[in-house]
Coordinates of C-alpha atoms in Angstrom, one line a residue:
M1 CA 2.4 12.4 4.4
K2 CA 2.2 16.2 4.7
S3 CA -1.1 17.5 3.4
T4 CA -2.0 20.9 2.1
A5 CA -5.7 20.3 2.5
K6 CA -7.8 23.0 4.3
V7 CA -10.0 22.0 7.1
L8 CA -13.1 24.3 7.4
P9 CA -16.1 24.3 9.7
L10 CA -19.4 23.1 8.2
G11 CA -22.2 23.8 10.6
E12 CA -22.3 22.6 14.2
S13 CA -21.5 18.9 13.6
A14 CA -19.5 18.7 10.4
L15 CA -16.4 20.0 8.8
L16 CA -15.1 20.2 5.2
V17 CA -11.7 19.0 4.1
Q18 CA -10.9 20.8 0.9
F19 CA -8.1 19.4 -1.3
G20 CA -8.4 22.0 -4.1
K21 CA -10.7 24.3 -6.1
E22 CA -10.4 22.9 -9.6
I23 CA -12.0 19.7 -11.0
D24 CA -8.9 17.6 -11.6
P25 CA -8.1 13.9 -11.6
H26 CA -5.2 14.4 -9.2
V27 CA -7.4 16.3 -6.7
Q28 CA -10.1 13.6 -7.0
R29 CA -7.4 11.0 -6.2
K30 CA -6.7 12.8 -2.9
V31 CA -10.4 12.9 -2.2
D32 CA -10.6 9.1 -2.9
A33 CA -7.6 8.3 -0.8
F34 CA -9.0 10.3 2.2
M35 CA -12.4 8.6 1.8
T36 CA -10.8 5.2 1.8
L37 CA -8.8 6.0 5.0
L38 CA -11.8 7.4 6.9
E39 CA -14.1 4.5 5.8
T40 CA -11.5 1.9 6.9
E41 CA -10.2 3.7 10.0
P42 CA -12.9 6.2 11.3
F43 CA -12.1 8.3 14.3
L44 CA -14.2 8.1 17.5
G45 CA -17.5 10.0 17.0
M46 CA -17.4 10.1 13.1
L47 CA -20.8 9.4 11.6
E48 CA -20.1 9.5 7.8
C49 CA -18.0 11.2 5.1
V50 CA -19.3 12.4 1.8
P51 CA -17.1 13.2 -1.2
S52 CA -17.5 15.9 -3.8
Y53 CA -15.4 17.1 -6.8
T54 CA -12.7 18.6 -4.6
S55 CA -13.5 18.0 -0.9
V56 CA -14.8 15.6 1.7
A57 CA -17.5 16.6 4.2
V58 CA -17.1 14.8 7.5
Y59 CA -20.0 14.5 9.9
Y60 CA -19.6 13.7 13.6
D61 CA -21.6 13.0 16.7
I62 CA -21.2 16.0 19.0
L63 CA -22.2 13.9 22.1
K64 CA -19.3 11.5 21.5
I65 CA -16.9 14.3 20.9
A66 CA -18.0 16.2 24.1
P67 CA -15.8 14.2 26.5
M68 CA -12.7 15.3 24.5
I69 CA -13.5 19.0 24.7
D70 CA -11.3 20.9 27.2
H71 CA -12.0 24.3 28.7
G72 CA -11.6 26.9 26.0
T73 CA -11.8 24.6 23.1
T74 CA -14.7 23.7 20.7
A75 CA -16.0 20.5 19.1
F76 CA -14.7 21.8 15.8
Q77 CA -11.2 22.2 17.1
V78 CA -11.2 18.7 18.6
V79 CA -12.4 17.1 15.4
R80 CA -10.1 19.3 13.3
K81 CA -7.2 17.8 15.2
L82 CA -8.4 14.3 14.7
V83 CA -8.9 14.9 11.0
S84 CA -5.5 16.6 10.7
E85 CA -4.0 13.4 12.2
K86 CA -5.8 11.3 9.6
L87 CA -4.5 13.6 6.8
E88 CA -0.9 13.0 8.0
Q89 CA -1.6 9.2 7.7
M90 CA -3.1 9.5 4.2
N91 CA -1.4 7.7 1.4
E92 CA -2.5 8.7 -2.2
G93 CA -1.3 5.3 -3.4
T94 CA -3.8 3.5 -1.2
V95 CA -7.2 3.9 -2.8
K96 CA -9.9 1.4 -3.5
E97 CA -9.8 -0.7 -6.7
R98 CA -11.0 1.4 -9.6
N99 CA -13.8 -0.4 -11.5
V100 CA -14.5 0.2 -15.2
I101 CA -18.3 -0.1 -15.8
E102 CA -19.6 -0.3 -19.4
I103 CA -22.9 1.4 -19.9
P104 CA -24.8 0.5 -23.1
V105 CA -26.5 3.5 -24.7
C106 CA -29.0 3.8 -27.6
Y107 CA -28.2 7.2 -29.1
G108 CA -30.6 9.6 -30.9
G109 CA -34.2 9.2 -31.9
S110 CA -36.8 9.1 -29.1
Y111 CA -34.0 8.0 -26.7
G112 CA -31.8 11.0 -27.5
P113 CA -34.0 13.9 -28.6
D114 CA -31.3 16.5 -28.3
L115 CA -28.5 14.6 -30.2
E116 CA -29.2 16.6 -33.4
E117 CA -29.1 19.9 -31.5
V118 CA -25.7 19.0 -29.9
A119 CA -24.4 18.0 -33.3
Q120 CA -25.5 21.3 -34.9
H121 CA -24.1 23.3 -32.0
N122 CA -20.7 21.8 -32.6
Q123 CA -20.9 21.6 -36.4
L124 CA -20.6 17.8 -36.3
S125 CA -22.6 14.9 -37.7
L126 CA -24.8 12.7 -35.4
E127 CA -22.3 9.9 -35.9
E128 CA -19.4 12.0 -34.9
V129 CA -21.0 13.1 -31.7
V130 CA -21.8 9.5 -30.8
N131 CA -18.3 8.3 -31.7
I132 CA -16.6 11.1 -29.7
H133 CA -18.9 10.5 -26.7
A134 CA -18.4 6.8 -26.7
S135 CA -14.6 7.0 -27.3
K136 CA -13.7 8.3 -23.8
E137 CA -13.3 6.7 -20.4
Y138 CA -15.0 8.9 -17.9
L139 CA -14.0 9.3 -14.2
V140 CA -16.9 9.3 -11.7
Y141 CA -16.1 12.4 -9.6
M142 CA -19.1 12.1 -7.3
I143 CA -22.7 10.9 -6.9
G144 CA -25.3 13.6 -6.3
F145 CA -28.2 15.7 -7.5
A146 CA -30.4 12.6 -7.4
P147 CA -29.6 9.1 -5.8
G148 CA -27.1 7.3 -8.1
F149 CA -26.6 10.2 -10.5
P150 CA -22.9 10.3 -11.6
Y151 CA -21.0 13.4 -12.4
L152 CA -18.5 12.3 -15.0
G153 CA -15.3 14.0 -16.0
G154 CA -13.2 13.7 -19.2
M155 CA -15.7 14.6 -21.9
S156 CA -14.3 16.1 -25.1
K157 CA -14.9 19.8 -25.5
R158 CA -15.7 19.0 -29.2
I159 CA -19.2 17.9 -28.1
A160 CA -19.8 20.4 -25.3
A161 CA -23.2 22.1 -25.4
P162 CA -25.1 24.5 -23.1
R163 CA -28.1 23.4 -21.0
R164 CA -31.5 23.7 -22.5
K165 CA -33.1 27.2 -22.2
E166 CA -36.3 25.5 -21.0
P167 CA -35.7 22.5 -18.7
R168 CA -38.0 19.5 -19.2
T169 CA -40.4 18.7 -16.4
L170 CA -39.6 15.0 -16.7
I171 CA -36.5 13.2 -17.9
P172 CA -36.8 9.4 -17.8
A173 CA -34.3 7.4 -15.7
G174 CA -31.4 6.2 -17.9
S175 CA -31.2 9.3 -20.0
V176 CA -27.7 10.3 -21.0
G177 CA -27.1 14.0 -21.1
I178 CA -24.6 16.8 -21.7
A179 CA -24.4 20.1 -19.9
G180 CA -21.5 22.3 -20.8
E181 CA -18.4 20.2 -20.7
Q182 CA -20.0 17.6 -18.4
T183 CA -21.9 14.4 -19.2
G184 CA -24.0 12.2 -16.9
V185 CA -26.8 9.7 -16.6
Y186 CA -30.1 10.4 -15.0
S187 CA -30.6 7.7 -12.4
T188 CA -34.3 8.5 -11.6
D189 CA -37.2 10.1 -13.3
T190 CA -36.7 13.8 -12.6
P191 CA -36.9 17.3 -14.1
G192 CA -33.7 18.5 -15.8
G193 CA -32.1 20.8 -18.3
W194 CA -29.3 18.7 -19.7
Q195 CA -29.2 18.0 -23.5
I196 CA -30.4 14.3 -23.8
I197 CA -28.4 12.4 -26.5
G198 CA -29.3 8.8 -25.6
K199 CA -30.6 6.4 -23.0
T200 CA -29.3 3.3 -21.2
P201 CA -31.5 0.3 -20.2
L202 CA -29.4 -0.2 -17.1
S203 CA -30.7 0.9 -13.7
L204 CA -28.2 3.2 -12.0
F205 CA -30.2 3.4 -8.8
R206 CA -31.6 0.2 -7.2
P207 CA -33.0 1.1 -3.8
T208 CA -33.5 -2.5 -2.7
A209 CA -30.0 -3.6 -3.6
K210 CA -27.2 -3.9 -1.0
H211 CA -25.3 -1.2 -2.9
P212 CA -28.2 1.0 -4.3
S213 CA -25.9 3.1 -6.6
L214 CA -24.4 1.2 -9.5
L215 CA -21.5 3.7 -9.7
Q216 CA -19.3 5.0 -7.0
A217 CA -16.9 8.0 -6.9
G218 CA -13.6 6.8 -8.3
D219 CA -15.1 4.4 -10.8
F220 CA -14.6 4.8 -14.5
V221 CA -17.4 4.6 -17.2
R222 CA -17.3 3.6 -20.8
F223 CA -20.4 4.1 -23.0
Q224 CA -21.1 1.4 -25.5
P225 CA -23.5 2.3 -28.5
I226 CA -26.3 -0.2 -29.0
T227 CA -29.2 -0.5 -31.4
E228 CA -32.9 0.0 -30.4
K229 CA -33.3 -3.8 -30.7
E230 CA -30.5 -4.4 -28.2
F231 CA -31.9 -1.7 -25.9
I232 CA -35.3 -3.4 -25.8
R233 CA -33.7 -6.8 -25.0
L234 CA -31.5 -5.4 -22.2
E235 CA -34.4 -3.4 -20.8
G236 CA -36.4 -6.7 -20.6
E237 CA -33.5 -8.3 -18.7
E238 CA -33.3 -5.4 -16.2
A239 CA -37.1 -5.6 -15.5

């Protein structure tokens, strides 16, 4: 298929395939389709590909590309041609199966110390914030910031809230936060400035597992409100 993607240099041994500039499900589908193609049919010399909201970074082994470089050409030009050929082969209808992962969350209290602030900011009750947050199905646009941390799209503007003026020095893994019109889940203990509205007992990053990240770009997430008693029980099962 004919692609309108831009192929740009990214250092000496990588390039960037840009499918758009806006965070949009249609653009993400193109990212997902191209990732699927490269992962199943990599070109000679490709090392890895990394997705973001609107683009895919493609890293390559310059030594394996070297034999294909003619006089007057560069490694980037050679790889750009290979990538352009892949783009012509890309089929947006051929993407990996999209999983829907349910994530239990205990909202408010010590698990969500900023829930009240988010509610006040939006002139809503605590229950309304929880219901709105848990009523959506969120698309995982990418994994980043920390290992296993999902950037989720699709949150209602009704519960959007600015980042904290003073970031916390430590946010526990499993904390569910809001920053602007985004929501996400802290996968590891880390500093951060998102508004914390709840916590999940699930481990999103499991370094010893075959697939360390519980979520992958292209998955969907649904949040399921649970009680503190249920949280403690599930936390024990995760340990």
